[in-house]
Coordinates of C-alpha atoms and ligand atoms in Angstrom, one line a residue:
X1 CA 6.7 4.3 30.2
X2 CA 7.8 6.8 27.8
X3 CA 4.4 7.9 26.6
X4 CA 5.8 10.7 24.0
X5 CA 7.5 8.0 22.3
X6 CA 5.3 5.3 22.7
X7 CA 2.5 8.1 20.9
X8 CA 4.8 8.8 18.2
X9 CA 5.4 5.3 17.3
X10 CA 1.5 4.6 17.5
X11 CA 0.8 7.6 15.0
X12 CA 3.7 6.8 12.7
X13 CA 2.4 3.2 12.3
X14 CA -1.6 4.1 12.1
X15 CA -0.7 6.8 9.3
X16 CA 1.4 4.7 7.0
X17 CA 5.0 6.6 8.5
X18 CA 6.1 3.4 9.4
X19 CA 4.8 0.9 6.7
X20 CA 5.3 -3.1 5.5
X21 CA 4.6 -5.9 7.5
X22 CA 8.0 -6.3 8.7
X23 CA 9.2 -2.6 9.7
X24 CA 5.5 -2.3 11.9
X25 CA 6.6 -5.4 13.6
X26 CA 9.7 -4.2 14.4
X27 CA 8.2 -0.9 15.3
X28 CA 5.5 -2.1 17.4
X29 CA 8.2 -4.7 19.2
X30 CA 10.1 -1.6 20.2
X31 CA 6.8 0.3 21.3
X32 CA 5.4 -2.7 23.5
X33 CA 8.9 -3.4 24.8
X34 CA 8.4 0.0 26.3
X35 CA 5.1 -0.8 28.5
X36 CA 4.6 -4.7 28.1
X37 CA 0.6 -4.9 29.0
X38 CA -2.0 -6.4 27.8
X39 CA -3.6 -2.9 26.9
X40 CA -0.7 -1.5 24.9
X41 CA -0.8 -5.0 23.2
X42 CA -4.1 -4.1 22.1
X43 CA -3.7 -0.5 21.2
X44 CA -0.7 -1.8 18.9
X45 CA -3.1 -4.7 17.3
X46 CA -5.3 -2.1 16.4
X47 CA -3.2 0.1 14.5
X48 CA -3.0 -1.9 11.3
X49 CA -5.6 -5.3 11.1
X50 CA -4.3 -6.9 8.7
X51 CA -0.7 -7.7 10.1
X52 CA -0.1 -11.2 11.5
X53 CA 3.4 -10.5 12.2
X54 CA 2.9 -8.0 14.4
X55 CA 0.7 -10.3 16.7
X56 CA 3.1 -12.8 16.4
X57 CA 6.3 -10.6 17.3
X58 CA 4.4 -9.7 20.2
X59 CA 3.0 -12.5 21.2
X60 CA 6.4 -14.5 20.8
X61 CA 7.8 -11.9 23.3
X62 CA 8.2 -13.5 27.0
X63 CA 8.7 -17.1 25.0
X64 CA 11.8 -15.3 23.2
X65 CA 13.6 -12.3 23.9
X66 CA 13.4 -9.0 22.4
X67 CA 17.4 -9.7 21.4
X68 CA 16.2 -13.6 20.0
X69 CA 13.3 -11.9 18.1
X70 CA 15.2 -9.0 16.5
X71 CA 18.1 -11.6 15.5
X72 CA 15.3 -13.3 13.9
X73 CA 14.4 -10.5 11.5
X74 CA 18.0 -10.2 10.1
X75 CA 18.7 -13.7 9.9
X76 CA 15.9 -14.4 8.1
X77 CA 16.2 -11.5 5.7
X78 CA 19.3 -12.9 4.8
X79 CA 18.2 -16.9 4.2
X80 CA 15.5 -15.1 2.1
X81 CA 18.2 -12.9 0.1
X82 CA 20.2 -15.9 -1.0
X83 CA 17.1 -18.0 -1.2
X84 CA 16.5 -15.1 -4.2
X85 CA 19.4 -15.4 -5.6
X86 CA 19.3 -19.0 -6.8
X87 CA 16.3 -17.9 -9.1
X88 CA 16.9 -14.4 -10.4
X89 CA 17.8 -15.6 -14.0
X90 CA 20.1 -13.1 -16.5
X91 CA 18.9 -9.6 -18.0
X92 CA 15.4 -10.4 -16.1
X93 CA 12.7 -7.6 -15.7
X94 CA 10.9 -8.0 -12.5
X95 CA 7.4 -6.5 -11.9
X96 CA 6.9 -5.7 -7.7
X97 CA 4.3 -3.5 -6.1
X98 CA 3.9 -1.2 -3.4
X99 CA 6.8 -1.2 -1.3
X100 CA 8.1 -4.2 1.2
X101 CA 11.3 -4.3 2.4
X102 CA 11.8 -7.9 2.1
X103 CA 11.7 -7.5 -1.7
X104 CA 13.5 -4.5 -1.9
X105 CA 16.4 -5.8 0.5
X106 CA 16.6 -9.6 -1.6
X107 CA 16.8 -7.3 -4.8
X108 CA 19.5 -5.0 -3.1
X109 CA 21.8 -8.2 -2.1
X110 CA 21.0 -9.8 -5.7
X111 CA 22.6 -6.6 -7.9
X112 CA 25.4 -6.8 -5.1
X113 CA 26.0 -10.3 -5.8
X114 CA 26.2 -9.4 -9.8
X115 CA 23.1 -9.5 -10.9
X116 CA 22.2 -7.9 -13.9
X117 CA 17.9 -7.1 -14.2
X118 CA 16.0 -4.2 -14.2
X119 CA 12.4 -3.8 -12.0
X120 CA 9.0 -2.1 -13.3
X121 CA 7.1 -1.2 -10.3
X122 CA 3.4 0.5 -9.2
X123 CA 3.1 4.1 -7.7
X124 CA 0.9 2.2 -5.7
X125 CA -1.8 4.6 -5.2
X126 CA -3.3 6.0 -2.9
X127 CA 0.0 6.4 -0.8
X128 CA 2.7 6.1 -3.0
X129 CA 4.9 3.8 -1.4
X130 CA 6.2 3.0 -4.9
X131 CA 7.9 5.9 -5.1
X132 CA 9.5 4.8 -2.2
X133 CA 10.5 1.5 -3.8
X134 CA 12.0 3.3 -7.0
X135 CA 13.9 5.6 -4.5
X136 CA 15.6 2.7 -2.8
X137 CA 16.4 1.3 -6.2
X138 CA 17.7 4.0 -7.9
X139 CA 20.0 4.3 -5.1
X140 CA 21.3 0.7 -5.2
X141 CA 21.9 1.6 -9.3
X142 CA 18.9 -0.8 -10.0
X143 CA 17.3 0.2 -13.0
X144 CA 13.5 1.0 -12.2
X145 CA 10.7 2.0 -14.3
X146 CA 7.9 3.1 -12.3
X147 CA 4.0 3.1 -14.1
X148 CA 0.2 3.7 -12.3
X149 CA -1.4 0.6 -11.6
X150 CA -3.6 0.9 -14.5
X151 CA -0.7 0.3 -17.2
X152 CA 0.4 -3.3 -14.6
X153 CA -0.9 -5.3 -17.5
X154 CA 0.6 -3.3 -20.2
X155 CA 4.0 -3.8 -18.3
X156 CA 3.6 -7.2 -17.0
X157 CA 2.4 -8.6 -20.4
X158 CA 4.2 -6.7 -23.0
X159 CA 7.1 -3.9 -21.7
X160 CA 9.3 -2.0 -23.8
X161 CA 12.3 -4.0 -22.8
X162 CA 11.0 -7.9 -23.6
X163 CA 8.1 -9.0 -25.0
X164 CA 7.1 -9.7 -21.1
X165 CA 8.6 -9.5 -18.0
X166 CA 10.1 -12.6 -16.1
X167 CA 8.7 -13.1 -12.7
X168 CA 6.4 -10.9 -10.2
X169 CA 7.7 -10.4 -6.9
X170 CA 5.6 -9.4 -4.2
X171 CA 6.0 -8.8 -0.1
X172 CA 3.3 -10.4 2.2
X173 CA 1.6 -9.5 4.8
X174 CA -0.4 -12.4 5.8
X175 CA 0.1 -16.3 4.6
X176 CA -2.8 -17.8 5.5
X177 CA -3.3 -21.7 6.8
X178 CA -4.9 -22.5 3.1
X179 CA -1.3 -21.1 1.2
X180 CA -3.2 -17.9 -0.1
X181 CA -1.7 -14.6 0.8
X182 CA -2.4 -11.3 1.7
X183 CA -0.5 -8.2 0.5
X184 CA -1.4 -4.6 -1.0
X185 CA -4.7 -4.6 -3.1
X186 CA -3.6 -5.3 -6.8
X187 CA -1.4 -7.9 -6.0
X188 CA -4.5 -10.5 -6.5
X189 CA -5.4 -8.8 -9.7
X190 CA -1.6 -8.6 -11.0
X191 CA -1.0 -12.0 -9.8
X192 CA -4.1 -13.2 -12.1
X193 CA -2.4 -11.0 -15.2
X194 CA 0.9 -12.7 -14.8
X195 CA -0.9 -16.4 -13.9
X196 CA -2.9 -15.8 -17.5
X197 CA 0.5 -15.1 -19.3
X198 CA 2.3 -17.9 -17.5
X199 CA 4.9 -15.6 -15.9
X200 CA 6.0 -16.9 -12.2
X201 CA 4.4 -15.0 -9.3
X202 CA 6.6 -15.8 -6.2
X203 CA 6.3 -14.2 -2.6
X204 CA 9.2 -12.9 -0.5
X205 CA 8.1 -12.6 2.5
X206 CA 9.6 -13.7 6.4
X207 CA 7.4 -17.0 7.2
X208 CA 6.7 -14.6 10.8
X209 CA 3.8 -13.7 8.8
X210 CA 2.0 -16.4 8.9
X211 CA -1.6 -16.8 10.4
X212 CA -3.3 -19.6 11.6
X213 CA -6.3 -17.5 12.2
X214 CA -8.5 -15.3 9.3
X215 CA -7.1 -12.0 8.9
X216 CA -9.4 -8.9 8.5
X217 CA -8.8 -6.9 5.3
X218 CA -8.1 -2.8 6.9
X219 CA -10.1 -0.9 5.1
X220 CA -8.5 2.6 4.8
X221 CA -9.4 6.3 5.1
X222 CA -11.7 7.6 2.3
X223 CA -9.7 10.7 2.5
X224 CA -6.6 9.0 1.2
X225 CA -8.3 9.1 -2.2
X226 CA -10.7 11.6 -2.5
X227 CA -10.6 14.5 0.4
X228 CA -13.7 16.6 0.6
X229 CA -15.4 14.5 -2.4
X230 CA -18.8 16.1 -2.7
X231 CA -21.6 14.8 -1.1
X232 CA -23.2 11.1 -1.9
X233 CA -20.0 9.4 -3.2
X234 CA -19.6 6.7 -1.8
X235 CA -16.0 5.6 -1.5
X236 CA -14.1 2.6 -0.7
X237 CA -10.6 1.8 0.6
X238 CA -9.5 -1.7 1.2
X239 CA -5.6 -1.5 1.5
X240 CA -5.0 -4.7 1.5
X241 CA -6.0 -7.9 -1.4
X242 CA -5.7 -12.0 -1.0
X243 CA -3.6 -13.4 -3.6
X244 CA -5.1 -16.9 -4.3
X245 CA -2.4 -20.2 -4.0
X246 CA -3.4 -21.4 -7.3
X247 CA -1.5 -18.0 -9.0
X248 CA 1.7 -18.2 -6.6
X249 CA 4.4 -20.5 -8.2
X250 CA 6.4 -20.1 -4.4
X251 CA 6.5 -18.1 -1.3
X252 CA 10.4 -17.5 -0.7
X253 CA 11.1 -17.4 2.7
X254 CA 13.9 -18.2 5.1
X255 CA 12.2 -21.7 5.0
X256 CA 12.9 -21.9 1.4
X257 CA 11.8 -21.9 -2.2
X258 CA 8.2 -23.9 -1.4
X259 CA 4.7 -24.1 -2.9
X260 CA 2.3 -22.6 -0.8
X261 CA 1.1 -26.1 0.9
X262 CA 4.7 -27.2 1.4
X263 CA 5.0 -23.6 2.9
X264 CA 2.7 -24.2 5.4
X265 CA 3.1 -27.5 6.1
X266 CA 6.9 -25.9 6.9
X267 CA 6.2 -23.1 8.8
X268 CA 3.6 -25.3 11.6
X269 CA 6.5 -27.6 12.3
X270 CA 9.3 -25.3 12.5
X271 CA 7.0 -22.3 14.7
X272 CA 4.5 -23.9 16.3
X273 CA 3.5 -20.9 18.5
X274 CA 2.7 -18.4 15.4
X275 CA -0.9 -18.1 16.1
Ligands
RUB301 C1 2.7 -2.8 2.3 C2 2.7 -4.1 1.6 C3 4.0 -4.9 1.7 C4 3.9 -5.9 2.8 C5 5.3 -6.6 3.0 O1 1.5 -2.2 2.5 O2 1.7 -4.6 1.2 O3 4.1 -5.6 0.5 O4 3.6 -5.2 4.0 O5 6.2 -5.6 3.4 P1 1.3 -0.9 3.4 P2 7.6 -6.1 4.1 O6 2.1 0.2 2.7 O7 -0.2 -0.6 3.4 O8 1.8 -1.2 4.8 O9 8.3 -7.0 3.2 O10 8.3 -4.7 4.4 O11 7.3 -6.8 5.4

């Protein structure tokens, strides 16, 4: 195997490089693909814990092919774009968080398509992957104000544009068998803002991320937020948050526009190998 570049792909996922449930799939595909054992397959669960699409891309692989599985990821991205499309209403303001490239790729195809909203997003602390959401924004010519996750009520309930904004739309990384999800931490406590102001929380996420079995929550580096904090702080980092079913109006997925039962009710018919 090509160990250098099986290492790099290893340390780019483990330190946040690579990041979203969908590009470390597609990573780790290409990184097992390299040395298909049952080892590597471990080393590569191990990176991040709380990705169910990564298990399943790998454990799919044999079943499909690499070719089969990688068609699967554009295909889907693009049911999921126009599945988007059909609900994105006129002069909307969207509130999204941290950075998942199945949001950012529906919004992309939606301006393309004509149309016109603007997005408030998190920096997402500690990592910043919102910057890299306003980036890829601001490059489509998507108007993007970006705010710390401490003003998320201030710009979900009341922003500067409208008296609030129109829908939440977050990524996934785990869909669970009981329709609750699993995305970056705040997205349960953003999805309870919006749920109290009766604004539409709806997930865009590949239904390759569902889980039959409980997902771990990764708990992070304490470094990430406070390097070299003086002695006897005590710090925590879960990365990750469940989003309960009774705050998500749909998961939009290549499956459809569905409630979180009818999603999974879905997804174990159509897939029934996702573990
Ligand atoms: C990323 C995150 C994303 C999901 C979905 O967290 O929570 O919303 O992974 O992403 P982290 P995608 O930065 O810790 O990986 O739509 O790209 O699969």
């Amino acid at each position: 195997m090509d160990k250098k570049r099986f290492n790099k792909i290893c340390k780019d996922i483990a330190s946040i490089k690579i990041q979203g449930a969908r590009n470390i799939a597609k990573a780790a595909l290409l990184a097992y693909s390299l040395n298909p054992t049952k080892k590597v397959k471990k080393i590569l669960f191990s990176l991040r814990p709380t990705e169910p699409m990564l298990w399943n891309v790998l454990n799919l692989l044999g079943k499909k092919s690499k070719q089969e599985i990688l068609e699967h990821f554009d295909d889907s991205q693009e049911k999921i774009n126009k599945n988007v499309l059909k609900i994105i209403g006129r002069r909307w303001t969207i509130f999204t968080h941290c950075h998942s490239t199945n949001v950012i790729n529906a919004l992309i195809y939606a301006k393309k398509h004509g149309r016109n909203f603007s997005i408030f997003n998190t920096e997402t602390r500690p990592l910043f992957q919102g910057r890299k959401t306003a980036k890829a924004l601001a490059r489509a010519r998507i108007p993007v104000t970006t705010v710390v996750e401490a003003a998320a009520a201030i710009a979900i309930k009341e922003t500067p544009i409208m008296k609030k904004v129109n829908a939440v739309f977050l990524g996934a990384d785990a869909i669970l068998k009981n329709g609750d999800v699993i995305n970056k931490v705040g997205s349960g406590m953003f999805s309870e803002i919006a749920y109290d102001s009766k604004i539409p929380v709806y997930i865009i996420a590949d239904s390759w991320k569902f889980s039959k079995r409980p997902v771990k929550i990764e708990e992070r580096a304490h470094k990430e937020i406070w390097n070299h904090a003086p002695a006897h702080i005590k710090i925590k980092n879960p990365a990750f948050e469940k989003v309960n079913k009774k705050f998500i109006t749909a998961i939009i997925s290549e499956l459809g526009i569905l409630s979180p039962p009818a999603f999974v009710r879905r997804v174990i018919a159509k897939y029934p190998l996702l573990k």
